[in-house]
XYZ file of C-alpha atoms in Angstrom:
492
model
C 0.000 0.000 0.000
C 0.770 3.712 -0.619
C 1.543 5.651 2.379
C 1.325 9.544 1.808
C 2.029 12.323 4.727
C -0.109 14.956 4.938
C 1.520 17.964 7.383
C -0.960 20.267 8.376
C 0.374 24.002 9.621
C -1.995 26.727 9.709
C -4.640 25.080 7.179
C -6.541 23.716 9.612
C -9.336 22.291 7.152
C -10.782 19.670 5.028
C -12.344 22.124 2.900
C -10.350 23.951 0.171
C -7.387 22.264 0.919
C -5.124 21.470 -2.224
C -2.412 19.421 -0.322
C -4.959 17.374 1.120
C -6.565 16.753 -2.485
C -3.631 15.943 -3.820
C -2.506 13.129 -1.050
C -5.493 11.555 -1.711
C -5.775 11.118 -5.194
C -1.988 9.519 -5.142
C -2.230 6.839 -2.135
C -4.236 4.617 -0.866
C -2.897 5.248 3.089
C -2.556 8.661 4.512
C -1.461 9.848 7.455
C -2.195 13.629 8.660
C -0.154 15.116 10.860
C 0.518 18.380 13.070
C 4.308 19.174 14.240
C 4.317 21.717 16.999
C 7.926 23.605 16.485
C 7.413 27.248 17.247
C 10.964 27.679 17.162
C 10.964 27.742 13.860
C 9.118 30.666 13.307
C 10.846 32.577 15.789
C 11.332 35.214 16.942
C 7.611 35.417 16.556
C 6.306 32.181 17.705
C 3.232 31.754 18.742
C 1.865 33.982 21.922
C -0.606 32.780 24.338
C -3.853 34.086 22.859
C -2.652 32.554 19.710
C -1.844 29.021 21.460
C -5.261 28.745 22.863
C -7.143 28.756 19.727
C -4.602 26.336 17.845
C -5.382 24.305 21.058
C -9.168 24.268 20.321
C -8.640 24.149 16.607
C -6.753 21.102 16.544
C -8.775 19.644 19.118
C -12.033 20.520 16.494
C -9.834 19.303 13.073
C -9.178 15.845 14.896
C -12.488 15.606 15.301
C -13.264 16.053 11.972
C -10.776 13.389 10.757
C -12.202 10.563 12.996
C -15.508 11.104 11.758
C -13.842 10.379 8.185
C -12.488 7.335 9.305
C -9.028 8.834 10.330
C -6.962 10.748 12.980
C -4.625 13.230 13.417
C -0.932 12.771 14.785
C 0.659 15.178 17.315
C 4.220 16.034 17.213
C 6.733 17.648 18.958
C 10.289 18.635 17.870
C 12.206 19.508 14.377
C 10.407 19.487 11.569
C 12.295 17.714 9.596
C 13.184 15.215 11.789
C 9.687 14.022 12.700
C 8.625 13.764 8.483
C 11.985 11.802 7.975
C 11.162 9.458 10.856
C 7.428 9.108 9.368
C 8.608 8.416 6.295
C 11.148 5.850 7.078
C 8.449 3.758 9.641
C 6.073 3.762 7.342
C 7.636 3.681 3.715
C 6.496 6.745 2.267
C 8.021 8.812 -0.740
C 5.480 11.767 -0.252
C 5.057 13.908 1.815
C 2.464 16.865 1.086
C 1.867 20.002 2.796
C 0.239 23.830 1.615
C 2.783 26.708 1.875
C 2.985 29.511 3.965
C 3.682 32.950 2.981
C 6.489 33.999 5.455
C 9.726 33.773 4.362
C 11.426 32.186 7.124
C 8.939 29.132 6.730
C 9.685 29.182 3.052
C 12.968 28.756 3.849
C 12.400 26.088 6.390
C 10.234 24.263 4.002
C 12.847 24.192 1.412
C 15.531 22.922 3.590
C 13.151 20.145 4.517
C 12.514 19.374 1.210
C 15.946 19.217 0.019
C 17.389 16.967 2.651
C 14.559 14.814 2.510
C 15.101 14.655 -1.075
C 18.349 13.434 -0.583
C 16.629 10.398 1.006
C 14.597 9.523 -1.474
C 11.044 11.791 -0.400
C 9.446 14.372 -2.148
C 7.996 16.692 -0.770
C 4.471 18.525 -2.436
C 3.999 21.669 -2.127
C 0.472 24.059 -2.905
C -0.682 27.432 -2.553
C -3.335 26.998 -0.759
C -3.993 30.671 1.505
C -3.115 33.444 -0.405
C -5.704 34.815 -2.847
C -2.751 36.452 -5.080
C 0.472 35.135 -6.219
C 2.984 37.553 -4.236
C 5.858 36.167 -6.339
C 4.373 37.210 -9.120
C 3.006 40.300 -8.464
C 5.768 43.338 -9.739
C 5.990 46.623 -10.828
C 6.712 47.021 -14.661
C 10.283 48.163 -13.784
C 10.804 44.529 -11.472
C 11.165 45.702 -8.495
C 8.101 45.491 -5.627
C 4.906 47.473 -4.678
C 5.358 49.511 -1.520
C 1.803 51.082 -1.836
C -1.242 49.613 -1.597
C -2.935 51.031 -4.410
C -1.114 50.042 -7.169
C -0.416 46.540 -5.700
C -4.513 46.547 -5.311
C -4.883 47.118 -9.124
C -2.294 44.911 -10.177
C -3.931 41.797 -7.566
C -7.367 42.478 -9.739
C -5.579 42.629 -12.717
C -4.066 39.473 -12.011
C -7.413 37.906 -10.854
C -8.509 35.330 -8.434
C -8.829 31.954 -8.835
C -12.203 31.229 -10.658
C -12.118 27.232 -9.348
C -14.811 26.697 -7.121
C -13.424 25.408 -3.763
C -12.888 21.397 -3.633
C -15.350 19.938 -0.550
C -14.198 17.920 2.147
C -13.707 13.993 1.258
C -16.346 11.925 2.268
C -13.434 9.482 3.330
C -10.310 9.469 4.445
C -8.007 6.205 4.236
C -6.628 5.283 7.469
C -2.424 5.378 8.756
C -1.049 2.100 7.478
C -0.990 1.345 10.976
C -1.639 2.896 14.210
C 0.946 5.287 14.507
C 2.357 6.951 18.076
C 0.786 10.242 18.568
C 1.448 12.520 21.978
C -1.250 14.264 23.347
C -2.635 17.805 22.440
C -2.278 18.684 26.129
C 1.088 17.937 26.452
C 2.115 20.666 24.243
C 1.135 22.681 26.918
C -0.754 25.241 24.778
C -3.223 26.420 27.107
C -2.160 29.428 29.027
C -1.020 29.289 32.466
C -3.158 31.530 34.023
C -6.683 32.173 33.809
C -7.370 35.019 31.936
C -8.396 32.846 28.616
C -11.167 31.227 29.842
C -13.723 34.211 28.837
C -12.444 33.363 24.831
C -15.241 30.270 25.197
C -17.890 33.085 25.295
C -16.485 34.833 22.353
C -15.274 32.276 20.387
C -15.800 29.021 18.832
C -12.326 27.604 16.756
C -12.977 25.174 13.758
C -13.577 24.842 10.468
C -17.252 24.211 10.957
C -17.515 27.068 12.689
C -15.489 29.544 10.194
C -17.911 28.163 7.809
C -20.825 29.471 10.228
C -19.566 32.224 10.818
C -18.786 33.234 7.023
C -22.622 32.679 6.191
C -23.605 34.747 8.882
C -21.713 37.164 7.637
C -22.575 37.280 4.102
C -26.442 37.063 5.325
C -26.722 39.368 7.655
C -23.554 42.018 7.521
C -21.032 42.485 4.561
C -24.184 44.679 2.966
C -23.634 47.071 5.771
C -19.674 46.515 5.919
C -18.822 50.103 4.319
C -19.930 52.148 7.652
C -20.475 48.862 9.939
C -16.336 47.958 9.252
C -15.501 51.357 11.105
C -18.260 51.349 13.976
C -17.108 49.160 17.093
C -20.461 49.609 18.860
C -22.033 47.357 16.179
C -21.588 43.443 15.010
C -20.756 44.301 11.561
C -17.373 42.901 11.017
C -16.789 39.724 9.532
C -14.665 38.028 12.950
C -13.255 35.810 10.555
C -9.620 36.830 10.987
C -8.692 33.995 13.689
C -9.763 31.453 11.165
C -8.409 32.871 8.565
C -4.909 33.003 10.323
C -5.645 29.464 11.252
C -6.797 28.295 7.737
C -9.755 27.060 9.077
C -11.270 28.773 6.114
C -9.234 30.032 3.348
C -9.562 33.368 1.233
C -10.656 31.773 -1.664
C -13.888 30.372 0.050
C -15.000 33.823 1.132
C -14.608 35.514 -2.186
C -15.936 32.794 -4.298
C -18.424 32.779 -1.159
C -19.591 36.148 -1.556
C -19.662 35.477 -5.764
C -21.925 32.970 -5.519
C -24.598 34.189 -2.677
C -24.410 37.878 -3.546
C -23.804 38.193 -7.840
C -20.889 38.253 -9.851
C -20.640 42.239 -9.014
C -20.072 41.418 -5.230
C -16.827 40.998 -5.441
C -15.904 43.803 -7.988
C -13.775 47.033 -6.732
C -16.406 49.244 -6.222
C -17.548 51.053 -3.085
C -20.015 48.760 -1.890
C -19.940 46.201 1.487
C -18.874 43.050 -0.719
C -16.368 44.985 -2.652
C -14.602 47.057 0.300
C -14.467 43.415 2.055
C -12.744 42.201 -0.876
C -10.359 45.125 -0.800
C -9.826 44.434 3.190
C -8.749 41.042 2.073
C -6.543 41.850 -0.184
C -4.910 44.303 2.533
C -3.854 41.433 4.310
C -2.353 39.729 1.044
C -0.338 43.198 0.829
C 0.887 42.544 4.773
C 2.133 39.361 3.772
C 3.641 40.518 0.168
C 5.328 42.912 2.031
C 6.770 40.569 5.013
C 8.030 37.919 1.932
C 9.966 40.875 0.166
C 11.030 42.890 3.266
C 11.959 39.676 5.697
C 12.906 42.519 7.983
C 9.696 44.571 8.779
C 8.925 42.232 11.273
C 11.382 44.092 13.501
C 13.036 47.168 11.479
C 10.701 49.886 10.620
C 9.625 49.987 6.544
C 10.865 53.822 6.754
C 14.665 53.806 7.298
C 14.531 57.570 8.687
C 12.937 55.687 11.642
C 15.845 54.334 13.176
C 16.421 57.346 14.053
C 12.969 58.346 15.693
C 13.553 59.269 19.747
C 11.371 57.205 21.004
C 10.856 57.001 24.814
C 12.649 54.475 26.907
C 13.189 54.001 30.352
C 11.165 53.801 33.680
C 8.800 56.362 32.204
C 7.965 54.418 28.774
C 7.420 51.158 30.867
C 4.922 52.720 33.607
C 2.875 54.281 30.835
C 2.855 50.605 28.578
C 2.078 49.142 31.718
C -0.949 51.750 31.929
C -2.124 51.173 28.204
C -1.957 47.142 28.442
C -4.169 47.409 31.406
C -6.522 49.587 29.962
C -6.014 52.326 32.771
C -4.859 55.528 30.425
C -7.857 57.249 31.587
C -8.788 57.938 27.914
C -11.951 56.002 27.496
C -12.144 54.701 24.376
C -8.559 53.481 24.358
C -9.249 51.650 27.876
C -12.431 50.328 26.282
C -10.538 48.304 23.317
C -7.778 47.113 25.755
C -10.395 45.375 27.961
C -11.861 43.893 24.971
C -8.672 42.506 23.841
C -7.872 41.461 27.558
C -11.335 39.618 28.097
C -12.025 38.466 24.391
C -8.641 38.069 23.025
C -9.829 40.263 20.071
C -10.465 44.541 18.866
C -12.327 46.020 16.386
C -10.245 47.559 13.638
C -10.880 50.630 14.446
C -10.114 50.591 18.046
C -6.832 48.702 16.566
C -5.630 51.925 15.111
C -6.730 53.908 17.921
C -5.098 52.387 20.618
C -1.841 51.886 18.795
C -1.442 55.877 17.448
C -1.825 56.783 21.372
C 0.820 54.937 22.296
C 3.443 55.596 19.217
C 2.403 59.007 18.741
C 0.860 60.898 22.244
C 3.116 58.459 24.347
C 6.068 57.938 22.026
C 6.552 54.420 22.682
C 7.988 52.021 20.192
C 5.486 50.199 17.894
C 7.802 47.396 18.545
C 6.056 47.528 22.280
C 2.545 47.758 21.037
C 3.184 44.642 18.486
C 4.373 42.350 20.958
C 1.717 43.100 22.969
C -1.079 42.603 20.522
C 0.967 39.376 19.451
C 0.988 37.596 22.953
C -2.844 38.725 23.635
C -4.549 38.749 19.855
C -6.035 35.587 18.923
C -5.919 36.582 15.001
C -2.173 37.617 16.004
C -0.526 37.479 12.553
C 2.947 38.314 12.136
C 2.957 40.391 8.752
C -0.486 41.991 9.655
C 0.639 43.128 13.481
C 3.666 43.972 12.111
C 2.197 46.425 8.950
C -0.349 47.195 11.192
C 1.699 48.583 13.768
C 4.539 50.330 11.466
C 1.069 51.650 9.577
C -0.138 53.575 12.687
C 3.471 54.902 14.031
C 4.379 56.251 10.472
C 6.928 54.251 9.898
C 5.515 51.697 6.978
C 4.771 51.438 4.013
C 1.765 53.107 2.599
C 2.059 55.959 5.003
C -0.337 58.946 4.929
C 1.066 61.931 3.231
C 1.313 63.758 6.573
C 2.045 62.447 10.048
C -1.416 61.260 11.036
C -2.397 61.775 14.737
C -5.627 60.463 15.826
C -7.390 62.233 18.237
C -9.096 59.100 20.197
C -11.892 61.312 21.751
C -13.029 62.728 17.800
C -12.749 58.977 16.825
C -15.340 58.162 19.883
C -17.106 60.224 19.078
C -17.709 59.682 15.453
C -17.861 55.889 15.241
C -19.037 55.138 19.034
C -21.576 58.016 18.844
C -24.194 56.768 21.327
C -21.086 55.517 23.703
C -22.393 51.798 23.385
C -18.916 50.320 23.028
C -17.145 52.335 25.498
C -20.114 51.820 28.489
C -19.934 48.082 27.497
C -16.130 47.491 28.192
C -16.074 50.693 30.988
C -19.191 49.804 33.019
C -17.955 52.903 35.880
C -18.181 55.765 33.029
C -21.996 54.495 31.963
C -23.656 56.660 33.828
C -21.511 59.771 32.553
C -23.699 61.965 29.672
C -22.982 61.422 25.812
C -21.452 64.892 26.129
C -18.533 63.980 28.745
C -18.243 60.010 27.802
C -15.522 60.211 26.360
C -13.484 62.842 27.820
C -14.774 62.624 31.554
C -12.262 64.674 32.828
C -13.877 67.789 31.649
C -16.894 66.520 33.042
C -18.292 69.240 36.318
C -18.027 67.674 39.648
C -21.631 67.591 40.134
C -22.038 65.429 37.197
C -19.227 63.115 38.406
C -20.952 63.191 41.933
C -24.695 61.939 40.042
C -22.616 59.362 37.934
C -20.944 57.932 41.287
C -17.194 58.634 39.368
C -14.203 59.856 41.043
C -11.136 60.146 38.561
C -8.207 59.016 40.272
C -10.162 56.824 42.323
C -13.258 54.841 41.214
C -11.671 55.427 36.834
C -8.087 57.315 35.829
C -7.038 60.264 34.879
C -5.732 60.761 31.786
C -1.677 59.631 31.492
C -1.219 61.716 28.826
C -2.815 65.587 27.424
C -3.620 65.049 24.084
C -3.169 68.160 22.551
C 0.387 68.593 24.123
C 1.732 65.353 23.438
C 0.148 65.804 19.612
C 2.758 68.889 19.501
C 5.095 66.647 20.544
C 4.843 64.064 18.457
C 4.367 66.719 15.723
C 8.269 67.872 17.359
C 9.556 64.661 17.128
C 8.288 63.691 13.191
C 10.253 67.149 12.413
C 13.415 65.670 13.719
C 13.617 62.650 11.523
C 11.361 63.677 8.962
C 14.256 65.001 6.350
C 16.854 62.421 7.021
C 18.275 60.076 5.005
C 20.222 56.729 5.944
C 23.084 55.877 3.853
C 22.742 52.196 2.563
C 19.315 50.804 4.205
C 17.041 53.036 1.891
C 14.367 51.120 0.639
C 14.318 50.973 -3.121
């Protein structure tokens, strides 16, 4: 009998998935399994948030595989060790497994599959996450896109794969024999403390349930997703970006998704909900375009003049990141999306920005801080999108507004949290306080805090930060750095 490995990574599903396709139609034995080496991805390997859902989602794509008449095996340790010692026990000459778009795993893959090569395996590889073709996608002079726009015209130029997504097998073959597998819990994936176990209420990990969650989307919110994408006190969003990251569900479902239950035009580039979700998509194929060409970005800012930035450091910087990851800056909107990321492991986008441009821009901390943060607590935590997310909001990436944008997080309340829904949910103590003084209570009269039982200092914070001065000196800063140029690291 043929013997063929499947390795599943982050494509966490039956559906859609080429590798899996392909193993099938060329043995009659297969054997799916999941290596747990986080080291390999480092310096960002998975944080805790992160480890939690791969917990469940394993836990949910095991499942999935008995019902077929399989199972999944659990590793631990080198990659390429485990496949070789597979593929020796059970004579197989295949192995197949669905790329990923960093390039360190590229280049991990491709050591893998040259030394196993050497032994006689070959290794399969498919595209099987990306909507685009990053290698492929250049400027007519060669080199890459470092602005979204163009790269967003040549991605629709290029098109998207018209092939409707393959369904799930019916069956799956068995191992050629039952094969050692260690147990999900003793990679020790759950977090240590406690402060997960609110992600149950939130969340539900899975394919099946990226594929409920996708219809509920396209049924009841991507019509609305033009205004809803920007308003954090409504349920317009799609959540799917934890099972995207996951490949629970790939890219390719949604869009041919939304092609199929909304018209042919619901995917084209105009400004309607299908079509700005589309472009939203395709902003997270630019992230990873950008982390393939520019390994870097991960840690050095896009914008070489940045290494030079004066950001602050010391006792000072870590009392006020301390502050901001608690959700105690005493600006309320900020607070509000740091205890929603704290008790959900998740933020709207909008809030995303928010919370990062206070503390690059009115605080002057390194993005660097923010990223790691977001990494350890974000369940979607993505390494090219924190990272271009991040760089994005401190200035220092690519596609940078032509000025150095500042948001003012109380005019950002108040347009897109308008009736202070989001901010009373997450900061139950300010929900008494008036529409009018929400969201800056501070300038709220003492017999208003008095009626609304608030005492800053005490019973919420005052603000860590004025907004208008540290905007000046932000503003100050940008001026410093703003002309330079650095010999030999400009970007080309």
């Amino acid at each position: 009998m043929t013997a063929a490995i499947l390795w599943f990574r982050r494509d966490l599903r039956l559906t859609d998935n080429p590798a899996l396709q392909a193993a099938l139609a060329h043995a009659t034995k297969l054997i799916p399994v999941y290596i747990h080496a986080p080291d390999e991805e480092a310096p960002w390997s998975p944080g805790a948030a992160s480890n939690w859902w791969l917990h469940q989602s394993l836990t949910e794509l095991d499942k999935s595989l008995r019902k077929l008449g399989s199972y999944l095996v659990i590793a631990h340790g080198k990659s390429q060790a485990v496949l070789a010692k597979l593929a020796i026990d059970h004579a197989s000459t295949d192995i197949f497994f669905n790329k990923l778009p960093e390039a360190i795993c590229q280049q991990r893959d491709n050591h893998v599959s040259k030394h196993l090569s050497k032994a006689g395996i070959t290794c399969h590889s498919f595209n099987a996450g990306q909507l685009t073709d990053g290698q492929q996608l250049q400027r007519l002079d060669g080199g890459c896109y470092r602005v979204f726009t163009p790269f967003w015209r040549a991605a629709l130029k290029q098109g998207f794969s018209s092939t409707p997504p393959s369904p799930a097998p019916k069956v799956i073959p068995p191992p050629p024999r039952l094969i050692k597998s260690i147990s999900l819990e003793k990679l020790g994936l759950l977090p240590s403390l406690d402060w997960h176990k609110g992600f149950k209420v939130h969340w539900s990990p899975g394919e099946q349930s990226a594929l409920k969650q996708v219809r509920r989307f396209f049924d009841k919110s991507v019509n609305a997703y033009v205004e809803g994408r920007n308003r954090p006190d409504h349920e317009e969003t799609s959540r799917l970006s934890p099972h995207l990251h996951f490949g629970e569900i790939s890219a390719q479902q949604i869009v041919r998704g939304m092609q199929s239950r909304l018209g042919s035009d619901s995917t084209s580039p105009v400004d309607n909900g299908p079509g700005q979700y589309l472009r939203q998509l395709v902003w997270r194929e630019f992230a990873h375009y950008l982390l393939l060409h520019y390994p870097d970005t991960d840690q050095q800012p896009f914008d070489p003049r940045f290494q030079n930035y004066p950001w602050l450091r010391g006792k000072r910087a870590k009392i006020l990141l301390n502050r901001w990851q608690q959700g105690e800056t005493g600006i309320p909107i900020v607070d509000a999306g740091m205890r929603e990321l704290w008790q959900t492991g998740w933020m709207h986008n909008r809030v995303r920005m928010i919370v990062a441009s206070l503390l690059t821009k009115n605080l002057g901390i390194h993005w660097l801080e923010g990223a790691k943060w977001f990494w350890d607590t974000l369940v979607d935590a993505d390494c090219a999108n924190n990272s271009m997310g991040w760089q994005w909001c401190a200035g220092s990436g690519a596609d940078a507004a032509p000025y150095f944008r500042i948001f003012n997080p109380v005019r950002q309340a108040e347009r897109f949290d308008p009736n202070g829904d989001y901010v009373r949910r997450w900061i139950p103590e300010l929900s008494l306080l008036p529409n009018k003084h929400l969201n800056r209570p501070w300038e709220s009269p003492s017999s208003e805090l008095l009626k609304a039982g608030l005492k800053l200092g005490k019973t919420y914070p005052k603000p860590i930060v004025d907004l208008q001065t540290s905007r000046k000196e932000a503003l100050q800063r940008w001026e410093r750095v703003k002309n330079l140029t650095t010999i030999g690291i400009a970007r080309k």
